Short mmCIF file of C-alpha atoms in Angstrom, two decimals:
data_model
loop_
_atom_site.label_atom_id
_atom_site.label_comp_id
_atom_site.label_asym_id
_atom_site.label_seq_id
_atom_site.Cartn_x
_atom_site.Cartn_y
_atom_site.Cartn_z
CA UNK A 1 28.23 -51.61 -103.65
CA UNK A 2 25.87 -54.48 -104.13
CA UNK A 3 23.01 -54.90 -101.59
CA UNK A 4 24.32 -58.44 -99.98
CA UNK A 5 22.02 -57.95 -97.07
CA UNK A 6 19.72 -60.71 -96.17
CA UNK A 7 16.48 -59.97 -94.51
CA UNK A 8 15.83 -62.81 -92.17
CA UNK A 9 19.38 -62.95 -90.88
CA UNK A 10 20.18 -61.17 -87.59
CA UNK A 11 23.10 -58.29 -87.93
CA UNK A 12 25.74 -58.53 -85.58
CA UNK A 13 27.66 -54.77 -84.88
CA UNK A 14 31.20 -54.68 -85.53
CA UNK A 15 33.84 -52.82 -84.02
CA UNK A 16 37.48 -51.92 -85.51
CA UNK A 17 39.77 -52.61 -83.10
CA UNK A 18 42.32 -49.80 -84.24
CA UNK A 19 45.81 -48.31 -82.84
CA UNK A 20 43.83 -46.66 -80.24
CA UNK A 21 43.92 -48.40 -76.61
CA UNK A 22 40.49 -49.89 -76.74
CA UNK A 23 40.89 -53.24 -74.76
CA UNK A 24 41.22 -53.65 -70.86
CA UNK A 25 44.13 -56.13 -69.34
CA UNK A 26 40.47 -58.19 -68.61
CA UNK A 27 39.78 -58.24 -72.18
CA UNK A 28 43.20 -59.26 -72.91
CA UNK A 29 42.93 -62.49 -70.36
CA UNK A 30 39.62 -63.28 -71.56
CA UNK A 31 40.68 -63.66 -75.38
CA UNK A 32 43.72 -65.72 -74.04
CA UNK A 33 42.51 -67.75 -71.48
CA UNK A 34 44.74 -66.17 -69.41
CA UNK A 35 44.93 -64.41 -66.00
CA UNK A 36 44.57 -60.80 -65.45
CA UNK A 37 47.59 -61.00 -63.38
CA UNK A 38 49.55 -62.81 -66.20
CA UNK A 39 48.62 -59.87 -68.60
CA UNK A 40 49.56 -57.14 -66.30
CA UNK A 41 52.99 -58.67 -65.78
CA UNK A 42 53.68 -58.77 -69.24
CA UNK A 43 52.71 -55.36 -69.97
CA UNK A 44 54.48 -53.67 -67.09
CA UNK A 45 57.51 -56.30 -68.55
CA UNK A 46 57.09 -54.39 -72.08
CA UNK A 47 56.59 -58.05 -73.58
CA UNK A 48 53.28 -56.58 -74.35
CA UNK A 49 52.36 -52.72 -75.80
CA UNK A 50 49.84 -51.36 -73.82
CA UNK A 51 49.24 -47.25 -71.82
CA UNK A 52 48.43 -47.00 -68.52
CA UNK A 53 45.57 -44.62 -68.09
CA UNK A 54 44.44 -43.51 -64.52
CA UNK A 55 46.27 -46.91 -63.15
CA UNK A 56 44.68 -49.13 -65.64
CA UNK A 57 45.99 -50.72 -68.76
CA UNK A 58 44.60 -50.16 -72.02
CA UNK A 59 45.56 -51.91 -75.21
CA UNK A 60 45.06 -51.98 -79.10
CA UNK A 61 43.89 -54.36 -81.01
CA UNK A 62 47.22 -55.42 -81.97
CA UNK A 63 48.39 -56.25 -78.58
CA UNK A 64 45.48 -58.92 -78.33
CA UNK A 65 47.13 -60.73 -81.55
CA UNK A 66 50.30 -60.63 -79.54
CA UNK A 67 49.31 -61.86 -76.25
CA UNK A 68 47.62 -64.69 -77.72
CA UNK A 69 50.54 -65.96 -79.23
CA UNK A 70 52.45 -65.66 -76.23
CA UNK A 71 50.39 -67.43 -74.49
CA UNK A 72 49.95 -70.12 -76.74
CA UNK A 73 53.98 -70.37 -76.75
CA UNK A 74 54.28 -70.12 -72.77
CA UNK A 75 51.62 -72.98 -72.30
CA UNK A 76 52.47 -75.26 -75.24
CA UNK A 77 56.23 -75.18 -74.39
CA UNK A 78 56.74 -73.93 -70.99
CA UNK A 79 58.56 -71.35 -72.46
CA UNK A 80 60.23 -68.21 -70.28
CA UNK A 81 58.13 -65.21 -71.08
CA UNK A 82 61.30 -63.49 -72.67
CA UNK A 83 61.53 -66.35 -75.02
CA UNK A 84 58.30 -66.61 -75.99
CA UNK A 85 58.28 -62.95 -76.80
CA UNK A 86 61.09 -63.16 -78.85
CA UNK A 87 59.84 -66.24 -80.62
CA UNK A 88 56.60 -63.87 -81.10
CA UNK A 89 58.77 -60.86 -82.45
CA UNK A 90 60.49 -63.60 -84.87
CA UNK A 91 57.08 -65.01 -86.21
CA UNK A 92 55.74 -60.99 -86.72
CA UNK A 93 59.24 -60.22 -88.49
CA UNK A 94 58.36 -63.48 -90.53
CA UNK A 95 54.88 -62.31 -90.97
CA UNK A 96 55.91 -59.12 -92.45
CA UNK A 97 58.23 -60.60 -95.09
CA UNK A 98 56.15 -63.24 -96.24
CA UNK A 99 53.51 -60.37 -97.37
CA UNK A 100 56.12 -58.34 -99.06
CA UNK A 101 57.45 -61.18 -100.64
CA UNK A 102 53.64 -62.08 -101.96
CA UNK A 103 53.48 -58.11 -102.72
CA UNK A 104 56.58 -58.66 -104.99
CA UNK A 105 55.71 -61.83 -106.57
CA UNK A 106 52.16 -60.31 -107.37
CA UNK A 107 53.81 -57.20 -109.21
CA UNK A 108 56.62 -59.40 -110.88
CA UNK A 109 53.79 -61.46 -111.94
CA UNK A 110 51.86 -58.42 -113.44
CA UNK A 111 54.76 -57.35 -115.45
CA UNK A 112 55.46 -60.54 -117.19
CA UNK B 1 29.33 -89.03 -82.88
CA UNK B 2 32.54 -90.47 -83.93
CA UNK B 3 35.24 -91.34 -81.09
CA UNK B 4 38.40 -89.71 -80.80
CA UNK B 5 41.39 -91.64 -80.14
CA UNK B 6 43.44 -89.09 -78.43
CA UNK B 7 46.71 -91.58 -77.94
CA UNK B 8 46.59 -92.39 -81.36
CA UNK B 9 46.48 -88.68 -82.01
CA UNK B 10 49.66 -87.89 -80.11
CA UNK B 11 51.40 -91.15 -81.60
CA UNK B 12 51.71 -92.56 -77.71
CA UNK B 13 50.97 -96.10 -75.90
CA UNK B 14 48.08 -96.02 -73.45
CA UNK B 15 50.52 -96.52 -70.76
CA UNK B 16 52.35 -93.07 -71.80
CA UNK B 17 53.49 -91.30 -68.81
CA UNK B 18 52.55 -87.44 -68.34
CA UNK B 19 56.38 -86.71 -69.13
CA UNK B 20 55.54 -89.16 -72.91
CA UNK B 21 52.27 -86.66 -73.13
CA UNK B 22 54.06 -83.63 -72.70
CA UNK B 23 57.06 -84.36 -75.22
CA UNK B 24 54.77 -86.00 -77.74
CA UNK B 25 52.40 -82.76 -77.40
CA UNK B 26 55.60 -80.44 -78.11
CA UNK B 27 57.09 -81.99 -80.76
CA UNK B 28 53.27 -81.99 -82.83
CA UNK B 29 52.77 -78.69 -81.83
CA UNK B 30 56.08 -77.42 -83.26
CA UNK B 31 55.28 -79.53 -86.52
CA UNK B 32 51.95 -78.32 -86.87
CA UNK B 33 52.16 -74.72 -85.52
CA UNK B 34 50.19 -72.46 -87.96
CA UNK B 35 52.66 -69.76 -88.25
CA UNK B 36 55.61 -71.88 -89.47
CA UNK B 37 53.79 -75.30 -90.85
CA UNK B 38 54.19 -76.02 -94.51
CA UNK B 39 51.59 -78.82 -93.89
CA UNK B 40 47.94 -77.63 -95.81
CA UNK B 41 46.20 -78.80 -92.96
CA UNK B 42 48.48 -77.71 -90.42
CA UNK B 43 45.58 -75.68 -88.13
CA UNK B 44 43.06 -78.73 -88.22
CA UNK B 45 46.03 -80.85 -87.11
CA UNK B 46 46.99 -78.56 -84.41
CA UNK B 47 43.57 -78.27 -83.31
CA UNK B 48 43.13 -82.20 -82.83
CA UNK B 49 46.40 -82.26 -81.20
CA UNK B 50 45.46 -79.46 -78.49
CA UNK B 51 42.30 -81.70 -77.86
CA UNK B 52 43.86 -84.55 -77.32
CA UNK B 53 46.53 -82.68 -75.00
CA UNK B 54 43.66 -81.20 -73.04
CA UNK B 55 42.30 -84.39 -72.07
CA UNK B 56 45.38 -86.56 -71.80
CA UNK B 57 47.27 -84.21 -69.55
CA UNK B 58 44.60 -83.38 -67.35
CA UNK B 59 44.61 -86.43 -64.95
CA UNK B 60 40.97 -86.39 -64.12
CA UNK B 61 40.01 -86.12 -67.45
CA UNK B 62 42.36 -88.64 -68.85
CA UNK B 63 41.19 -91.24 -66.11
CA UNK B 64 37.46 -90.72 -67.17
CA UNK B 65 38.66 -90.99 -71.05
CA UNK B 66 40.38 -94.23 -70.21
CA UNK B 67 37.27 -95.42 -68.23
CA UNK B 68 35.17 -95.36 -71.78
CA UNK B 69 37.68 -98.30 -72.88
CA UNK B 70 40.12 -98.29 -75.86
CA UNK B 71 40.19 -96.77 -79.32
CA UNK B 72 39.70 -100.13 -80.77
CA UNK B 73 36.87 -100.79 -78.86
CA UNK B 74 34.90 -97.94 -80.87
CA UNK B 75 36.56 -98.43 -84.15
CA UNK B 76 34.44 -99.05 -87.49
CA UNK B 77 32.91 -95.89 -88.04
CA UNK B 78 30.08 -96.41 -85.91
CA UNK B 79 28.26 -93.96 -84.02
CA UNK B 80 29.81 -93.28 -80.79
CA UNK B 81 27.26 -92.55 -77.76
CA UNK B 82 28.92 -92.33 -74.21
CA UNK B 83 27.04 -94.60 -71.78
CA UNK B 84 24.42 -92.82 -69.19
CA UNK B 85 26.41 -91.38 -66.25
CA UNK B 86 29.69 -92.47 -68.03
CA UNK B 87 31.58 -89.69 -65.92
CA UNK B 88 29.68 -90.45 -62.21
CA UNK B 89 32.64 -90.35 -60.03
CA UNK B 90 35.00 -87.79 -61.85
CA UNK B 91 35.70 -84.36 -60.63
CA UNK B 92 36.78 -82.19 -63.50
CA UNK B 93 38.20 -79.36 -61.94
CA UNK B 94 39.98 -77.73 -64.80
CA UNK B 95 38.77 -75.11 -67.40
CA UNK B 96 36.07 -76.72 -69.76
CA UNK B 97 38.18 -76.18 -72.94
CA UNK B 98 41.79 -76.91 -73.68
CA UNK B 99 43.07 -74.83 -70.65
CA UNK B 100 45.03 -71.21 -70.59
CA UNK B 101 45.92 -70.06 -74.46
CA UNK B 102 43.71 -72.93 -76.21
CA UNK B 103 40.74 -71.63 -78.43
CA UNK B 104 38.36 -74.63 -77.56
CA UNK B 105 36.00 -73.35 -80.39
CA UNK B 106 38.18 -75.87 -82.87
CA UNK B 107 37.51 -78.66 -80.56
CA UNK B 108 35.16 -81.57 -81.94
CA UNK B 109 31.81 -82.52 -80.77
CA UNK B 110 33.38 -85.52 -79.17
CA UNK B 111 35.35 -83.35 -76.42
CA UNK B 112 32.59 -80.79 -76.11
CA UNK B 113 30.12 -83.71 -75.31
CA UNK B 114 32.62 -85.59 -72.80
CA UNK B 115 34.46 -82.58 -71.35
CA UNK B 116 32.93 -79.34 -72.65
CA UNK B 117 30.15 -77.27 -71.53
CA UNK B 118 27.87 -79.76 -71.46
CA UNK B 119 29.77 -81.84 -68.82
CA UNK B 120 29.97 -78.56 -67.26
CA UNK B 121 26.60 -78.20 -67.03
CA UNK B 122 25.98 -81.87 -65.62
CA UNK B 123 28.64 -81.42 -63.10
CA UNK B 124 27.65 -78.01 -62.01
CA UNK B 125 29.36 -75.24 -63.31
CA UNK B 126 30.38 -74.00 -60.03
CA UNK B 127 32.84 -76.28 -59.29
CA UNK B 128 35.20 -75.22 -62.33
CA UNK B 129 38.14 -72.85 -61.90
CA UNK B 130 39.05 -70.30 -65.02
CA UNK B 131 36.52 -67.60 -64.48
CA UNK B 132 33.53 -69.58 -63.16
CA UNK B 133 31.39 -67.17 -60.64
CA UNK B 134 30.11 -68.53 -57.07
CA UNK B 135 26.78 -68.16 -58.52
CA UNK B 136 27.55 -70.76 -61.07
CA UNK B 137 27.59 -68.21 -64.18
CA UNK B 138 30.63 -67.94 -66.80
CA UNK B 139 31.02 -65.41 -69.42
CA UNK B 140 31.32 -67.47 -73.03
CA UNK B 141 34.76 -67.69 -74.70
CA UNK B 142 35.97 -65.32 -77.30
CA UNK B 143 36.60 -66.97 -80.54
CA UNK B 144 38.58 -66.08 -83.03
CA UNK B 145 38.93 -66.52 -86.85
CA UNK B 146 40.47 -64.66 -89.68
CA UNK B 147 38.36 -62.86 -92.67
CA UNK B 148 39.46 -62.15 -96.23
CA UNK B 149 38.13 -58.57 -97.50
CA UNK B 150 38.75 -56.76 -100.65
CA UNK B 151 40.31 -53.42 -100.37
CA UNK B 152 37.15 -51.89 -101.73
CA UNK B 153 35.54 -52.80 -98.54
CA UNK B 154 38.09 -50.88 -96.60
CA UNK B 155 37.05 -47.65 -98.81
CA UNK B 156 33.20 -48.17 -98.80
CA UNK B 157 32.56 -50.82 -95.95
CA UNK B 158 30.46 -53.76 -96.76
CA UNK B 159 28.84 -56.65 -95.48
CA UNK B 160 29.65 -60.15 -94.80
CA UNK B 161 27.32 -63.39 -94.33
CA UNK B 162 29.23 -65.69 -91.53
CA UNK B 163 28.34 -68.89 -90.99
CA UNK B 164 29.18 -69.71 -86.95
CA UNK B 165 29.01 -72.89 -85.89
CA UNK B 166 27.79 -72.67 -81.97
CA UNK B 167 25.81 -75.25 -79.54
CA UNK B 168 23.33 -75.46 -77.10
CA UNK B 169 22.45 -77.60 -74.15
CA UNK B 170 19.29 -79.44 -74.46
CA UNK B 171 16.92 -80.26 -71.84
CA UNK B 172 18.81 -83.11 -70.95
CA UNK B 173 22.01 -81.38 -70.45
CA UNK B 174 23.32 -82.69 -73.90
CA UNK B 175 24.98 -80.65 -76.51
CA UNK B 176 23.35 -80.10 -79.33
CA UNK B 177 25.57 -78.61 -82.28
CA UNK B 178 23.78 -75.75 -84.59
CA UNK B 179 25.12 -73.42 -87.07
CA UNK B 180 23.65 -69.70 -87.30
CA UNK B 181 24.18 -67.41 -89.87
CA UNK B 182 25.05 -63.85 -88.67
CA UNK B 183 25.29 -60.70 -91.31
CA UNK B 184 28.41 -58.48 -90.51
CA UNK B 185 28.66 -54.81 -91.34
CA UNK B 186 32.01 -53.97 -91.93
CA UNK B 187 32.90 -50.76 -91.29
CA UNK B 188 34.94 -48.63 -93.63
CA UNK B 189 38.18 -47.68 -92.71
CA UNK B 190 39.40 -51.34 -91.89
CA UNK B 191 42.91 -52.05 -92.28
CA UNK B 192 44.98 -55.37 -92.87
CA UNK B 193 45.96 -56.89 -89.72
CA UNK B 194 43.45 -55.25 -87.61
CA UNK B 195 40.63 -56.99 -85.72
CA UNK B 196 37.09 -56.65 -85.61
CA UNK B 197 35.38 -57.29 -82.47
CA UNK B 198 31.71 -58.92 -83.12
CA UNK B 199 30.17 -58.29 -78.98
CA UNK B 200 28.16 -61.55 -77.97
CA UNK B 201 28.94 -63.46 -81.07
CA UNK B 202 31.56 -66.03 -79.44
CA UNK B 203 30.68 -69.02 -77.20
CA UNK B 204 27.71 -69.32 -74.98
CA UNK B 205 27.57 -68.05 -71.45
CA UNK B 206 26.75 -70.46 -68.75
CA UNK B 207 24.04 -69.85 -66.32
CA UNK B 208 22.76 -66.47 -67.85
CA UNK B 209 26.15 -65.22 -68.15
CA UNK B 210 26.54 -63.10 -71.45
CA UNK B 211 28.12 -64.84 -74.50
CA UNK B 212 31.73 -64.31 -75.30
CA UNK B 213 33.17 -62.29 -78.38
CA UNK B 214 34.01 -63.16 -82.06
CA UNK B 215 37.51 -61.51 -82.73
CA UNK B 216 38.03 -61.31 -86.79
CA UNK B 217 41.66 -60.54 -88.14
CA UNK B 218 41.65 -58.91 -91.52
CA UNK B 219 43.14 -60.06 -94.44
CA UNK B 220 43.16 -58.11 -97.70
CA UNK B 221 42.59 -60.39 -100.78
CA UNK B 222 45.63 -60.81 -103.02
CA UNK B 223 45.71 -58.36 -105.88
CA UNK B 224 48.53 -57.44 -108.15
CA UNK B 225 47.24 -54.04 -108.78
CA UNK B 226 47.67 -52.93 -105.27
CA UNK B 227 49.51 -52.96 -101.55
CA UNK B 228 48.75 -51.55 -98.51
CA UNK B 229 50.76 -49.81 -95.96
CA UNK B 230 49.03 -48.79 -92.82
CA UNK B 231 46.17 -46.53 -94.37
CA UNK B 232 48.55 -45.75 -97.68
CA UNK B 233 47.81 -47.47 -100.76
CA UNK B 234 49.98 -48.09 -103.62
CA UNK B 235 48.55 -48.40 -107.03
CA UNK B 236 50.06 -50.09 -109.74
CA UNK B 237 48.96 -47.68 -112.89
CA UNK B 238 49.62 -48.83 -116.37
CA UNK B 239 50.69 -45.96 -119.08
CA UNK B 240 51.49 -46.05 -122.61
CA UNK B 241 55.20 -44.78 -123.63
CA UNK B 242 53.91 -41.51 -124.85
CA UNK B 243 51.92 -40.93 -121.72
CA UNK B 244 55.04 -41.52 -119.89
CA UNK B 245 57.37 -39.41 -121.83
CA UNK B 246 54.95 -36.43 -123.04
CA UNK B 247 52.93 -36.47 -120.14
CA UNK B 248 49.02 -35.42 -119.85
CA UNK B 249 46.00 -36.20 -118.20
CA UNK B 250 45.36 -39.72 -117.64
CA UNK B 251 42.10 -41.25 -115.81
CA UNK B 252 42.72 -43.61 -112.70
CA UNK B 253 40.07 -45.49 -110.97
CA UNK B 254 40.83 -45.42 -107.31
CA UNK B 255 40.50 -49.08 -105.16
CA UNK B 256 36.88 -47.48 -104.07
CA UNK B 257 35.74 -47.33 -107.56
CA UNK B 258 35.91 -43.56 -108.03
CA UNK B 259 37.09 -42.42 -111.31
CA UNK B 260 40.21 -39.44 -111.07
CA UNK B 261 41.86 -37.60 -113.89
CA UNK B 262 45.54 -37.11 -112.49
CA UNK B 263 47.91 -35.11 -114.71
CA UNK B 264 51.22 -37.01 -115.46
CA UNK B 265 54.16 -34.88 -115.54
CA UNK B 266 56.20 -35.20 -118.53
CA UNK B 267 59.55 -36.83 -118.72
CA UNK B 268 59.20 -40.30 -116.98
CA UNK B 269 61.35 -41.44 -114.44
CA UNK B 270 61.38 -45.16 -113.38
CA UNK B 271 60.11 -45.63 -109.53
CA UNK B 272 58.34 -41.98 -109.75
CA UNK B 273 55.14 -41.82 -107.72
CA UNK B 274 52.20 -39.63 -108.19
CA UNK B 275 50.51 -39.01 -104.62
CA UNK B 276 46.96 -38.22 -104.30
CA UNK B 277 46.80 -36.90 -101.01
CA UNK B 278 43.89 -38.23 -98.97
CA UNK B 279 42.74 -40.97 -101.32
CA UNK B 280 43.92 -44.07 -99.64
CA UNK B 281 42.22 -45.73 -96.90
CA UNK B 282 39.19 -43.58 -95.16
CA UNK B 283 40.27 -42.58 -91.59
CA UNK B 284 40.00 -39.38 -89.67
CA UNK B 285 43.26 -38.86 -91.01
CA UNK B 286 43.07 -40.85 -94.25
CA UNK B 287 45.53 -42.54 -96.02
CA UNK B 288 47.33 -41.21 -99.26
CA UNK B 289 46.79 -43.03 -102.67
CA UNK B 290 50.22 -43.41 -104.40
CA UNK B 291 50.17 -44.30 -108.20
CA UNK B 292 53.37 -46.27 -109.71
CA UNK B 293 53.71 -45.57 -113.02
CA UNK B 294 54.46 -48.80 -115.11
CA UNK B 295 55.18 -48.04 -118.93
CA UNK B 296 53.53 -50.71 -121.10
CA UNK B 297 54.52 -51.45 -124.78
CA UNK B 298 51.50 -51.91 -127.35
CA UNK B 299 52.02 -54.89 -129.44
CA UNK B 300 52.68 -53.98 -133.18
CA UNK B 301 50.08 -56.12 -134.74
CA UNK B 302 49.49 -54.32 -138.07
CA UNK B 303 51.97 -53.22 -140.68
CA UNK B 304 51.32 -49.96 -139.66
CA UNK B 305 51.92 -50.44 -136.20
CA UNK B 306 55.20 -51.75 -137.23
CA UNK B 307 56.25 -49.09 -139.35
CA UNK B 308 55.50 -46.61 -136.57
CA UNK B 309 58.18 -48.68 -134.19
CA UNK B 310 60.61 -48.67 -137.01
CA UNK B 311 60.26 -44.51 -137.24
CA UNK B 312 60.63 -44.63 -133.26
CA UNK B 313 63.92 -46.55 -133.58
CA UNK B 314 65.21 -44.04 -136.49
CA UNK B 315 64.08 -41.49 -134.20
CA UNK B 316 66.31 -42.69 -131.52
CA UNK B 317 69.14 -43.87 -133.11
CA UNK B 318 71.51 -43.11 -130.29
CA UNK B 319 69.45 -44.84 -127.83
CA UNK B 320 71.17 -47.35 -125.86
CA UNK B 321 68.99 -49.63 -123.45
CA UNK B 322 71.61 -51.88 -122.34
CA UNK B 323 74.39 -49.03 -121.61
CA UNK B 324 74.28 -49.95 -117.85
CA UNK B 325 75.30 -53.45 -118.62
CA UNK B 326 78.23 -52.19 -120.78
CA UNK B 327 76.59 -53.01 -124.19
#
């Protein structure tokens, strides 16, 4: 691939947050600007996905995105956590459907 | 610095009650929510609404803001500078940004100067809640953004030059906005929807605490030729009618740029996919590459080409392409 490097610009190390549980409850709390207890309560209730490893919660990158949505609904609308989770489920579903629609439209466009 | 009329942003009177502010904020938050709004500038409007609410819903910040005067007093596009010690006597005990769930990275210079980290530094960081330690240090806020990548970047890795908006405090404790560039090496194997973390590239920390992180949510550039599902890649491959029906070797270019020779089986079946194992997005367990064959008809431009189609029609005189429609 073409070399787009800029010799005078500092480099930043990029890390993919994949399916592996690489984030702590503290990481999620920091990203959402919420308390750690807020995160652990939602993990315990199954509103967020995570794994308990030696008594500590570990989460994937996808959990961080979901946690930010939950936090936004709860703080903006004073939403009950279950209701915020339901709304987040629906938004995630709509996002998947929109993505499928875009792909189908792109394929249809390529056939015409 | 432009004066921000937060009452105008929320569409409420200066005498609005706390309940009025909450109702106005929720109405606008629903209208401009980035996941559902069809407004072109929904994200920017949502940031304005969040910022206005962060000030007006906090009694201490609202009182200090009201003391600056009305929006009309600062209208006319004049450059706004807060008077010296404008906030003396006010104690901001909330978080420097918009509070829980909010992303202060999107807030304006006006907010940052009055209520953000500059204000927090003037007041002494030790008084704030939300993660400030007793020693007056506070880790910088995490920032979030989206980044659009080509599928090729997922195969080969890539580099992106990001321009980040940041801020630093000058000797007088005033906030100075600055842009900086950072070069990011995108690791190969990244998938759509995943997060990339750039440690230490978020908001600056206070009192020597570390900076926050920058999280980039990955989107792939739309391309009619392919789609991805997890690590698997589906590539649309045009084939000529004779290639589809008679079969034989064809050359295909993978999204990573490699050329591979694939043998198309004879007797085309609509919807047939050819799987190239481990040719999808790279990983310890790489995805597969699926070739979706699409028959493309050549246009008959010359008399000889038109004659070829007539010959074909004679050879397939019994062929009924619309039989499924009863014709």
